[in-house]
Amino acid sequence: MNELGKDRPSMDMEKLVSLCKRRGFIFQASEIYGGINGFWDYGPLGTELKKNIKDAWWQDMVRNPPPGPDGEEISMVGLDSAIIQNPKVWQASGHATGFQDPMVDCKTEGCKGRFRADQIASNQCPLKPSKCPGEFEKCQITEARAFNLMFETYVGAVKDDAASAWLRPETAQGIFTNFKNVVDSSRVRPPFGIAQIGKAFRNEINPRNYTFRSREFEQMEIEFFCHPDESMKWYQYWRNLRLSWYTKLGIQSEKLRPREQGEKELAHYSKACTDIEYLFPFSDEPQELEGVAHRGAFDLTQHMQHSGKDLQYFDEESWAKFDKTGIKGDKKAEAEAKAKFRYVPHVIEPSAGAGRFTLAVLCEAYSEDKMPDEKGNLQERVVMKFHPRLAPIKAAILPLVNKEGMPELAARLYRELKEEWNVRFDDGGAIGRRYRRQDEVGTPFCFTIDGQSLQDQTVTIRHRDDGKQERLPMSQVAATLRQALRPG
RNA sequence: GCGGGUGUAGCUCAGUGGUAGAGCGCCACGUUGCCAACGUGGCUGUCGUGGGUUCGAGCCCCAUCACCCGCUCCA
């Protein structure tokens, strides 16, 4: 167990899973039919939570990213590409070949091992005195079988090989294939980024750990295109920005770890990669939430080769400023000079898992504490301490009791607030019970209408984390909420 | 993929071959005066699924699916 794992409460996951089911955050997919391994459905509150996460990402990364390394405005645009693409896309990206490993199984009693066919020689057979799988006389090695992690499907009515296609295993390639379209249509020029949120699919051999490794998942990806000379600067920028985004939204920095990949771990084309990892309760080691990768010119170069299309960027701005007096009508000299302003952009790829971050937010938010009951005795409380921006329900509007016009006044406030936010009206049961209900789904604020409200048009605002209350004029409730929910 | 464990109400679980239960929750009515109050009434089950054994199966057997733990895997 590493430093991060010390003194970790051994089990919160079962309680969290149970709460997620009970309160409608996450359900097993096709549950009434016994479920299906590796797939999960998000319930009413989970849908709100994940949507808030995606919206926060879009707002903070695409609509209003912070200034760049030199204080400049960052240019970002969005994209929503198809899940099914021409299969050649996956040939070019390497997924069609590199994404599948031929595996062999050993049927021998006491072994039952599974090995990569190309690594048999370097593997140790579990049965002594054998050295590597297949060498022991009892080894019963099966034929090599391909385990392609891409889901295959068919396009059109006829189910033949020519019609076969794959569900995308990542959203990134849709960005690369549209690089030229975006440049030609959107008046962007490097450095700039294209962002996309969408589903991706991987036929994982062994889904595990609740929603963490799912076969269908949602990615929030940016491909940031820049000049090769500036790529490391941008890599640092995105690495730092992405890390700070998680802490800004309430993840404790002690549970986050930026892990720089070593040279051996890096893909052959990658110059640098940092995994941003979170210490989930189900693991001793932090697990990946996001990878920020410096992919060099690999992807665009691959698509240039496979498609035959020129995806280089020509820097017209610099060319216009270039002193052309030495060229003067010499076509050949001009072409040579121009070549210096033509390049394949390098790519920085911050690739985050929306579902993984949703799970991290749920784990991080789950807490148990004690609140005094009406007699002053401390009672156990379960509270989801979501950041207000991410909370599925922003506020509850509660009449203290159901008489003397309190419900009517509360309903009026409710109708005003729901024009802007997901808020709830609740008049069921005692006030303490209603507070606890909201605590358990992480509602940051409760506005309570009491007898005094009827006299002077004030309400109490009750804060989720400490239960403290203040009075404020009803006319200031919306402004107060807006302030608490603003980005940044 | 291998080994082990688990599967009963929305949740947590009891139920060792003979009439499916408890707590919490949820709903209705009454009550209510700031932190899981109370009273009355009510709701909820293909006992994961499919076979088998048996006069009779939630319970025994087989298969299968799902979840958990440990390996394996994680481009």
CSV table of N, CA and C in Angstrom, one decimal, chain A residues 137-225:
chain,number,residue,atom,x,y,z
A,137,GLU,N,5.3,-30.7,-20.3
A,137,GLU,CA,4.6,-31.8,-21.1
A,137,GLU,C,3.1,-31.8,-20.9
A,138,LYS,N,2.6,-31.3,-19.8
A,138,LYS,CA,1.2,-31.3,-19.6
A,138,LYS,C,0.5,-30.1,-20.1
A,139,CYS,N,1.3,-29.1,-20.6
A,139,CYS,CA,0.6,-27.9,-21.1
A,139,CYS,C,-0.3,-28.1,-22.3
A,140,GLN,N,-1.5,-27.6,-22.1
A,140,GLN,CA,-2.5,-27.7,-23.2
A,140,GLN,C,-2.9,-26.3,-23.7
A,141,ILE,N,-2.0,-25.8,-24.6
A,141,ILE,CA,-2.2,-24.5,-25.1
A,141,ILE,C,-3.2,-24.4,-26.2
A,142,THR,N,-4.2,-23.6,-26.2
A,142,THR,CA,-5.2,-23.5,-27.2
A,142,THR,C,-4.6,-22.7,-28.4
A,143,GLU,N,-5.4,-22.7,-29.5
A,143,GLU,CA,-5.1,-21.8,-30.6
A,143,GLU,C,-5.2,-20.4,-30.2
A,144,ALA,N,-4.3,-19.5,-30.8
A,144,ALA,CA,-4.4,-18.1,-30.5
A,144,ALA,C,-5.8,-17.5,-31.0
A,145,ARG,N,-6.4,-16.8,-30.1
A,145,ARG,CA,-7.7,-16.2,-30.5
A,145,ARG,C,-7.5,-14.6,-30.3
A,146,ALA,N,-8.2,-13.9,-31.2
A,146,ALA,CA,-8.1,-12.5,-31.1
A,146,ALA,C,-9.1,-11.9,-30.1
A,147,PHE,N,-8.7,-11.1,-29.3
A,147,PHE,CA,-9.7,-10.4,-28.4
A,147,PHE,C,-9.7,-8.9,-28.8
A,148,ASN,N,-10.5,-8.6,-29.7
A,148,ASN,CA,-10.6,-7.2,-30.1
A,148,ASN,C,-11.4,-6.4,-29.2
A,149,LEU,N,-10.9,-5.4,-28.7
A,149,LEU,CA,-11.6,-4.6,-27.7
A,149,LEU,C,-12.6,-3.6,-28.3
A,150,MET,N,-12.7,-3.6,-29.7
A,150,MET,CA,-13.7,-2.8,-30.3
A,150,MET,C,-15.0,-3.6,-30.6
A,151,PHE,N,-16.1,-3.0,-30.3
A,151,PHE,CA,-17.4,-3.6,-30.6
A,151,PHE,C,-17.6,-3.6,-32.1
A,152,GLU,N,-18.0,-4.7,-32.6
A,152,GLU,CA,-18.2,-4.8,-34.1
A,152,GLU,C,-19.7,-4.7,-34.4
A,153,THR,N,-20.1,-4.1,-35.5
A,153,THR,CA,-21.5,-4.1,-35.9
A,153,THR,C,-21.5,-4.1,-37.4
A,154,TYR,N,-22.7,-4.0,-37.9
A,154,TYR,CA,-22.9,-4.1,-39.4
A,154,TYR,C,-23.7,-2.8,-39.8
A,155,VAL,N,-23.3,-2.3,-40.9
A,155,VAL,CA,-24.0,-1.1,-41.4
A,155,VAL,C,-24.8,-1.5,-42.6
A,156,GLY,N,-26.1,-1.3,-42.6
A,156,GLY,CA,-27.0,-1.7,-43.7
A,156,GLY,C,-27.6,-3.1,-43.4
A,157,ALA,N,-28.3,-3.6,-44.3
A,157,ALA,CA,-29.1,-4.8,-44.1
A,157,ALA,C,-28.3,-6.0,-44.2
A,158,VAL,N,-27.3,-6.0,-45.1
A,158,VAL,CA,-26.6,-7.2,-45.4
A,158,VAL,C,-25.4,-7.4,-44.4
A,159,LYS,N,-25.4,-8.6,-43.8
A,159,LYS,CA,-24.4,-8.8,-42.8
A,159,LYS,C,-23.2,-9.5,-43.4
A,160,ASP,N,-22.4,-8.8,-44.1
A,160,ASP,CA,-21.1,-9.4,-44.7
A,160,ASP,C,-19.9,-8.5,-44.2
A,161,ASP,N,-18.8,-9.0,-44.6
A,161,ASP,CA,-17.5,-8.4,-44.1
A,161,ASP,C,-17.4,-6.9,-44.6
A,162,ALA,N,-17.9,-6.7,-45.8
A,162,ALA,CA,-17.7,-5.4,-46.4
A,162,ALA,C,-18.6,-4.4,-45.6
A,163,ALA,N,-19.6,-4.9,-44.9
A,163,ALA,CA,-20.5,-3.9,-44.2
A,163,ALA,C,-20.1,-3.8,-42.7
A,164,SER,N,-19.1,-4.5,-42.3
A,164,SER,CA,-18.7,-4.4,-40.9
A,164,SER,C,-18.1,-3.1,-40.5
A,165,ALA,N,-18.5,-2.7,-39.3
A,165,ALA,CA,-18.0,-1.4,-38.8
A,165,ALA,C,-17.8,-1.5,-37.3
A,166,TRP,N,-17.2,-0.5,-36.7
A,166,TRP,CA,-17.0,-0.6,-35.3
A,166,TRP,C,-17.6,0.6,-34.6
A,167,LEU,N,-18.0,0.4,-33.3
A,167,LEU,CA,-18.4,1.5,-32.5
A,167,LEU,C,-17.1,2.1,-32.0
A,168,ARG,N,-17.0,3.4,-32.0
A,168,ARG,CA,-15.7,4.1,-31.7
A,168,ARG,C,-15.2,3.7,-30.3
A,169,PRO,N,-13.9,3.4,-30.2
A,169,PRO,CA,-13.3,3.1,-28.9
A,169,PRO,C,-12.8,4.4,-28.2
A,170,GLU,N,-12.9,5.5,-28.9
A,170,GLU,CA,-12.6,6.8,-28.3
A,170,GLU,C,-13.2,7.9,-29.1
A,171,THR,N,-13.4,9.1,-28.6
A,171,THR,CA,-14.0,10.1,-29.3
A,171,THR,C,-12.9,10.9,-30.1
A,172,ALA,N,-11.7,10.7,-29.8
A,172,ALA,CA,-10.6,11.5,-30.4
A,172,ALA,C,-10.5,11.5,-31.9
A,173,GLN,N,-10.7,10.3,-32.5
A,173,GLN,CA,-10.5,10.2,-33.9
A,173,GLN,C,-11.5,11.1,-34.7
A,174,GLY,N,-12.7,11.3,-34.2
A,174,GLY,CA,-13.6,12.1,-34.9
A,174,GLY,C,-13.1,13.6,-35.0
A,175,ILE,N,-12.3,13.9,-34.0
A,175,ILE,CA,-11.7,15.3,-34.0
A,175,ILE,C,-10.6,15.4,-35.1
A,176,PHE,N,-9.8,14.4,-35.1
A,176,PHE,CA,-8.7,14.4,-36.1
A,176,PHE,C,-9.2,14.4,-37.5
A,177,THR,N,-10.2,13.6,-37.8
A,177,THR,CA,-10.7,13.5,-39.1
A,177,THR,C,-11.5,14.7,-39.5
A,178,ASN,N,-11.9,15.5,-38.6
A,178,ASN,CA,-12.5,16.8,-38.9
A,178,ASN,C,-11.6,18.0,-38.8
A,179,PHE,N,-10.3,17.8,-38.6
A,179,PHE,CA,-9.4,18.9,-38.3
A,179,PHE,C,-9.5,19.9,-39.5
A,180,LYS,N,-9.4,19.4,-40.7
A,180,LYS,CA,-9.4,20.3,-41.9
A,180,LYS,C,-10.8,21.0,-42.0
A,181,ASN,N,-11.8,20.3,-41.8
A,181,ASN,CA,-13.2,20.9,-41.8
A,181,ASN,C,-13.3,22.1,-40.8
A,182,VAL,N,-12.8,21.9,-39.6
A,182,VAL,CA,-12.9,22.9,-38.6
A,182,VAL,C,-12.0,24.1,-38.9
A,183,VAL,N,-10.8,23.8,-39.4
A,183,VAL,CA,-9.9,24.9,-39.8
A,183,VAL,C,-10.5,25.7,-40.9
A,184,ASP,N,-11.1,25.0,-41.9
A,184,ASP,CA,-11.6,25.7,-43.1
A,184,ASP,C,-12.9,26.5,-42.8
A,185,SER,N,-13.6,26.1,-41.7
A,185,SER,CA,-14.9,26.7,-41.5
A,185,SER,C,-15.0,27.6,-40.4
A,186,SER,N,-14.0,27.6,-39.5
A,186,SER,CA,-14.2,28.2,-38.2
A,186,SER,C,-13.3,29.4,-37.9
A,187,ARG,N,-12.4,29.8,-38.8
A,187,ARG,CA,-11.5,30.9,-38.6
A,187,ARG,C,-10.6,30.6,-37.3
A,188,VAL,N,-10.3,29.4,-37.1
A,188,VAL,CA,-9.4,29.1,-36.0
A,188,VAL,C,-8.0,28.9,-36.6
A,189,ARG,N,-7.0,29.1,-35.8
A,189,ARG,CA,-5.6,28.7,-36.3
A,189,ARG,C,-4.8,28.4,-35.0
A,190,PRO,N,-3.8,27.4,-35.2
A,190,PRO,CA,-3.0,27.0,-34.1
A,190,PRO,C,-2.4,28.2,-33.4
A,191,PRO,N,-2.3,28.2,-32.1
A,191,PRO,CA,-2.8,27.2,-31.2
A,191,PRO,C,-4.3,27.3,-31.0
A,192,PHE,N,-5.0,26.2,-31.1
A,192,PHE,CA,-6.4,26.1,-30.8
A,192,PHE,C,-6.8,24.7,-30.5
A,193,GLY,N,-8.0,24.6,-29.9
A,193,GLY,CA,-8.4,23.2,-29.5
A,193,GLY,C,-9.8,22.9,-30.0
A,194,ILE,N,-10.0,21.6,-30.2
A,194,ILE,CA,-11.4,21.1,-30.5
A,194,ILE,C,-11.8,20.2,-29.4
A,195,ALA,N,-13.0,20.4,-28.9
A,195,ALA,CA,-13.5,19.6,-27.8
A,195,ALA,C,-14.7,18.8,-28.1
A,196,GLN,N,-14.8,17.7,-27.5
A,196,GLN,CA,-15.9,16.8,-27.8
A,196,GLN,C,-16.3,16.0,-26.5
A,197,ILE,N,-17.6,15.9,-26.3
A,197,ILE,CA,-18.1,15.0,-25.2
A,197,ILE,C,-18.9,13.9,-25.9
A,198,GLY,N,-18.7,12.7,-25.6
A,198,GLY,CA,-19.5,11.7,-26.2
A,198,GLY,C,-19.2,10.3,-25.7
A,199,LYS,N,-20.1,9.3,-26.1
A,199,LYS,CA,-20.0,8.0,-25.7
A,199,LYS,C,-18.9,7.3,-26.5
A,200,ALA,N,-18.2,6.3,-25.8
A,200,ALA,CA,-17.3,5.5,-26.5
A,200,ALA,C,-17.4,4.1,-26.0
A,201,PHE,N,-16.9,3.0,-26.7
A,201,PHE,CA,-17.2,1.7,-26.3
A,201,PHE,C,-16.0,0.8,-26.4
A,202,ARG,N,-15.7,0.0,-25.4
A,202,ARG,CA,-14.6,-0.9,-25.4
A,202,ARG,C,-15.1,-2.2,-24.8
A,203,ASN,N,-14.9,-3.3,-25.5
A,203,ASN,CA,-15.3,-4.6,-25.1
A,203,ASN,C,-14.3,-5.1,-24.0
A,204,GLU,N,-14.3,-4.5,-22.9
A,204,GLU,CA,-13.3,-4.9,-21.9
A,204,GLU,C,-13.5,-6.3,-21.5
A,205,ILE,N,-12.4,-7.0,-21.3
A,205,ILE,CA,-12.4,-8.4,-21.0
A,205,ILE,C,-12.9,-8.6,-19.6
A,206,ASN,N,-12.6,-7.6,-18.7
A,206,ASN,CA,-13.0,-7.8,-17.3
A,206,ASN,C,-13.5,-6.5,-16.7
A,207,PRO,N,-14.7,-6.1,-16.9
A,207,PRO,CA,-15.2,-4.9,-16.3
A,207,PRO,C,-15.2,-5.1,-14.8
A,208,ARG,N,-14.9,-4.1,-14.0
A,208,ARG,CA,-14.8,-4.2,-12.6
A,208,ARG,C,-15.0,-2.9,-11.9
A,209,ASN,N,-15.2,-3.0,-10.6
A,209,ASN,CA,-15.2,-1.8,-9.8
A,209,ASN,C,-16.3,-0.8,-10.1
A,210,TYR,N,-17.6,-1.3,-10.0
A,210,TYR,CA,-18.8,-0.5,-10.2
A,210,TYR,C,-18.7,0.1,-11.6
A,211,THR,N,-18.9,1.4,-11.7
A,211,THR,CA,-18.9,2.0,-13.0
A,211,THR,C,-17.5,2.3,-13.6
A,212,PHE,N,-16.4,2.0,-12.8
A,212,PHE,CA,-15.1,2.5,-13.1
A,212,PHE,C,-14.7,2.0,-14.5
A,213,ARG,N,-14.7,0.7,-14.7
A,213,ARG,CA,-14.3,0.2,-16.0
A,213,ARG,C,-15.6,-0.4,-16.7
A,214,SER,N,-16.2,0.5,-17.4
A,214,SER,CA,-17.5,0.1,-18.1
A,214,SER,C,-17.2,-0.2,-19.6
A,215,ARG,N,-18.1,-0.9,-20.2
A,215,ARG,CA,-17.9,-1.2,-21.6
A,215,ARG,C,-18.4,-0.1,-22.5
A,216,GLU,N,-19.4,0.7,-21.9
A,216,GLU,CA,-19.9,1.9,-22.6
A,216,GLU,C,-19.6,3.0,-21.6
A,217,PHE,N,-18.9,4.0,-22.1
A,217,PHE,CA,-18.5,5.1,-21.2
A,217,PHE,C,-18.5,6.4,-22.0
A,218,GLU,N,-18.4,7.5,-21.2
A,218,GLU,CA,-18.5,8.8,-21.8
A,218,GLU,C,-17.2,9.6,-21.6
A,219,GLN,N,-16.7,10.1,-22.7
A,219,GLN,CA,-15.4,10.9,-22.6
A,219,GLN,C,-15.6,12.4,-22.8
A,220,MET,N,-14.7,13.1,-22.2
A,220,MET,CA,-14.7,14.6,-22.5
A,220,MET,C,-13.2,14.8,-23.0
A,221,GLU,N,-13.1,15.0,-24.3
A,221,GLU,CA,-11.8,15.1,-24.8
A,221,GLU,C,-11.5,16.4,-25.5
A,222,ILE,N,-10.2,16.8,-25.4
A,222,ILE,CA,-9.8,18.0,-26.2
A,222,ILE,C,-8.6,17.5,-27.0
A,223,GLU,N,-8.6,17.9,-28.3
A,223,GLU,CA,-7.3,17.8,-29.0
A,223,GLU,C,-6.9,19.3,-29.3
A,224,PHE,N,-5.7,19.6,-28.7
A,224,PHE,CA,-5.2,21.0,-28.8
A,224,PHE,C,-4.1,21.0,-29.8
A,225,PHE,N,-4.2,21.7,-30.9
A,225,PHE,CA,-3.3,21.8,-32.0
A,225,PHE,C,-2.4,23.0,-31.9
